[in-house]
Amino acid sequence: VGTEWLALDVGYAVEVAEWRPVRRVPHASDDVFAGLVNVRGELHLAVSLRPLLGVDGDAPGPSRRLLVAVRDGVRWAVLADAVHGVHHVPTDEVGGLPATAGAGGFARGLVRWNGTTAAVLDADRLFAALDRRFR
């Protein structure tokens, strides 16, 4: 997302879809809830993690994707600037967070991958925050 590298447990991922138009919902869409998006004939809640994670800027380009994730039966289409696939990271390779860690308090650790550092998201905290926005 933006210039931030993030990792999410693959158990939450349903699919990585090509970028599709997001339709704003009058009087409901905001900085996190972008609107509704059609993925394979199903409408999904399209969300931007930028405001929740405190990520500035936009990195539009040809690699933009939708990461369809599910938690407790609710499917979310997460707007992603890029998705770099599925990679096995042993639990013991997830390091602790420094006091200055970002990711809006939604990271549970850091992992080195492909010459960079990615914040490993705490999916329970992240999806609970999204759920609260829609209740």
Short mmCIF file of C-alpha atoms in Angstrom, two decimals:
data_model
loop_
_atom_site.label_atom_id
_atom_site.label_comp_id
_atom_site.label_asym_id
_atom_site.label_seq_id
_atom_site.Cartn_x
_atom_site.Cartn_y
_atom_site.Cartn_z
CA VAL A 1 0.00 0.00 0.00
CA GLY A 2 1.68 3.16 -1.16
CA THR A 3 5.36 2.77 -0.37
CA GLU A 4 4.69 0.46 2.60
CA TRP A 5 5.33 -3.27 2.35
CA LEU A 6 2.70 -5.26 4.23
CA ALA A 7 2.12 -8.95 4.85
CA LEU A 8 -1.15 -10.69 5.68
CA ASP A 9 -1.67 -14.31 6.72
CA VAL A 10 -2.70 -16.20 3.58
CA GLY A 11 -5.52 -17.87 5.52
CA TYR A 12 -7.55 -14.68 5.08
CA ALA A 13 -6.92 -14.34 1.34
CA VAL A 14 -9.55 -15.54 -1.10
CA GLU A 15 -8.03 -14.24 -4.32
CA VAL A 16 -6.03 -11.50 -5.94
CA ALA A 17 -8.19 -9.89 -8.60
CA GLU A 18 -7.44 -7.47 -11.40
CA TRP A 19 -8.23 -3.85 -10.65
CA ARG A 20 -11.85 -2.99 -11.32
CA PRO A 21 -13.83 0.23 -11.06
CA VAL A 22 -15.01 1.00 -7.54
CA ARG A 23 -18.48 2.54 -7.34
CA ARG A 24 -18.89 5.09 -4.58
CA VAL A 25 -21.97 4.80 -2.38
CA PRO A 26 -23.63 8.21 -1.85
CA HIS A 27 -23.51 9.36 1.77
CA ALA A 28 -21.59 6.22 2.79
CA SER A 29 -18.23 6.20 1.00
CA ASP A 30 -15.37 7.85 2.86
CA ASP A 31 -11.61 7.64 3.18
CA VAL A 32 -11.68 3.96 4.25
CA PHE A 33 -14.87 2.67 2.58
CA ALA A 34 -14.18 3.41 -1.08
CA GLY A 35 -17.45 1.89 -2.27
CA LEU A 36 -18.57 -1.35 -3.90
CA VAL A 37 -16.66 -3.41 -6.43
CA ASN A 38 -17.83 -6.29 -8.61
CA VAL A 39 -15.57 -9.34 -8.46
CA ARG A 40 -16.81 -12.33 -10.45
CA GLY A 41 -20.41 -11.13 -10.28
CA GLU A 42 -20.40 -10.53 -6.52
CA LEU A 43 -20.37 -7.12 -4.88
CA HIS A 44 -17.70 -6.61 -2.24
CA LEU A 45 -16.98 -3.80 0.19
CA ALA A 46 -13.94 -2.01 -1.24
CA VAL A 47 -11.67 -0.60 1.44
CA SER A 48 -8.53 1.47 1.50
CA LEU A 49 -6.10 0.69 4.30
CA ARG A 50 -4.20 3.97 3.82
CA PRO A 51 -6.09 5.99 6.48
CA LEU A 52 -6.12 3.15 9.01
CA LEU A 53 -2.41 2.45 8.61
CA GLY A 54 -1.38 6.08 8.29
CA VAL A 55 0.07 5.62 4.80
CA ASP A 56 0.35 8.79 2.77
CA GLY A 57 0.40 9.13 -0.98
CA ASP A 58 -0.88 7.11 -3.84
CA ALA A 59 1.08 4.82 -6.10
CA PRO A 60 -1.28 4.12 -8.99
CA GLY A 61 0.08 2.06 -11.79
CA PRO A 62 -0.23 -1.10 -13.82
CA SER A 63 0.32 -3.37 -10.80
CA ARG A 64 -2.75 -2.25 -8.82
CA ARG A 65 -4.85 -5.16 -7.59
CA LEU A 66 -7.77 -6.05 -5.36
CA LEU A 67 -6.95 -8.43 -2.54
CA VAL A 68 -10.20 -10.19 -1.67
CA ALA A 69 -10.01 -11.29 1.94
CA VAL A 70 -12.56 -12.90 4.24
CA ARG A 71 -13.03 -12.87 7.98
CA ASP A 72 -16.09 -14.21 9.79
CA GLY A 73 -17.91 -14.63 6.48
CA VAL A 74 -17.49 -10.99 5.42
CA ARG A 75 -15.55 -10.45 2.20
CA TRP A 76 -13.47 -7.33 1.78
CA ALA A 77 -11.86 -6.08 -1.42
CA VAL A 78 -8.70 -4.38 -0.19
CA LEU A 79 -7.30 -1.80 -2.60
CA ALA A 80 -3.63 -2.66 -3.12
CA ASP A 81 -1.02 -0.86 -5.17
CA ALA A 82 0.73 -4.20 -5.73
CA VAL A 83 0.48 -7.80 -4.59
CA HIS A 84 3.66 -9.83 -4.71
CA GLY A 85 2.21 -13.30 -4.30
CA VAL A 86 2.23 -15.91 -1.58
CA HIS A 87 5.46 -16.48 0.32
CA HIS A 88 6.15 -18.86 3.18
CA VAL A 89 7.56 -17.07 6.20
CA PRO A 90 8.34 -19.26 9.21
CA THR A 91 6.85 -17.91 12.43
CA ASP A 92 10.28 -17.62 14.02
CA GLU A 93 11.33 -15.19 11.26
CA VAL A 94 8.71 -12.62 12.27
CA GLY A 95 10.58 -10.13 14.42
CA GLY A 96 9.29 -7.81 17.07
CA LEU A 97 8.15 -4.26 16.49
CA PRO A 98 10.32 -1.28 17.36
CA ALA A 99 8.72 1.47 19.45
CA THR A 100 8.59 3.62 16.32
CA ALA A 101 6.70 1.05 14.24
CA GLY A 102 3.98 2.45 12.01
CA ALA A 103 1.12 0.61 10.32
CA GLY A 104 -1.37 2.45 12.52
CA GLY A 105 -1.00 -0.03 15.38
CA PHE A 106 -2.16 -2.89 13.16
CA ALA A 107 1.22 -4.61 12.83
CA ARG A 108 2.19 -7.57 14.98
CA GLY A 109 5.76 -7.91 13.73
CA LEU A 110 8.26 -7.31 10.97
CA VAL A 111 9.69 -9.70 8.42
CA ARG A 112 12.59 -9.35 5.99
CA TRP A 113 11.68 -10.31 2.45
CA ASN A 114 13.33 -9.71 -0.89
CA GLY A 115 15.71 -7.09 0.46
CA THR A 116 13.07 -5.05 2.26
CA THR A 117 11.14 -5.10 5.52
CA ALA A 118 7.40 -5.77 5.58
CA ALA A 119 5.01 -5.15 8.47
CA VAL A 120 3.05 -8.30 9.29
CA LEU A 121 -0.52 -7.19 9.87
CA ASP A 122 -2.54 -8.36 12.84
CA ALA A 123 -5.56 -9.51 10.82
CA ASP A 124 -7.87 -9.83 13.83
CA ARG A 125 -7.26 -6.21 14.86
CA LEU A 126 -7.43 -4.94 11.28
CA PHE A 127 -10.69 -6.66 10.33
CA ALA A 128 -12.26 -5.81 13.69
CA ALA A 129 -11.53 -2.13 12.97
CA LEU A 130 -13.14 -2.46 9.54
CA ASP A 131 -16.16 -4.23 11.06
CA ARG A 132 -16.62 -1.38 13.57
CA ARG A 133 -16.71 1.18 10.76
CA PHE A 134 -19.72 -0.58 9.23
CA ARG A 135 -21.85 -1.08 12.32
#
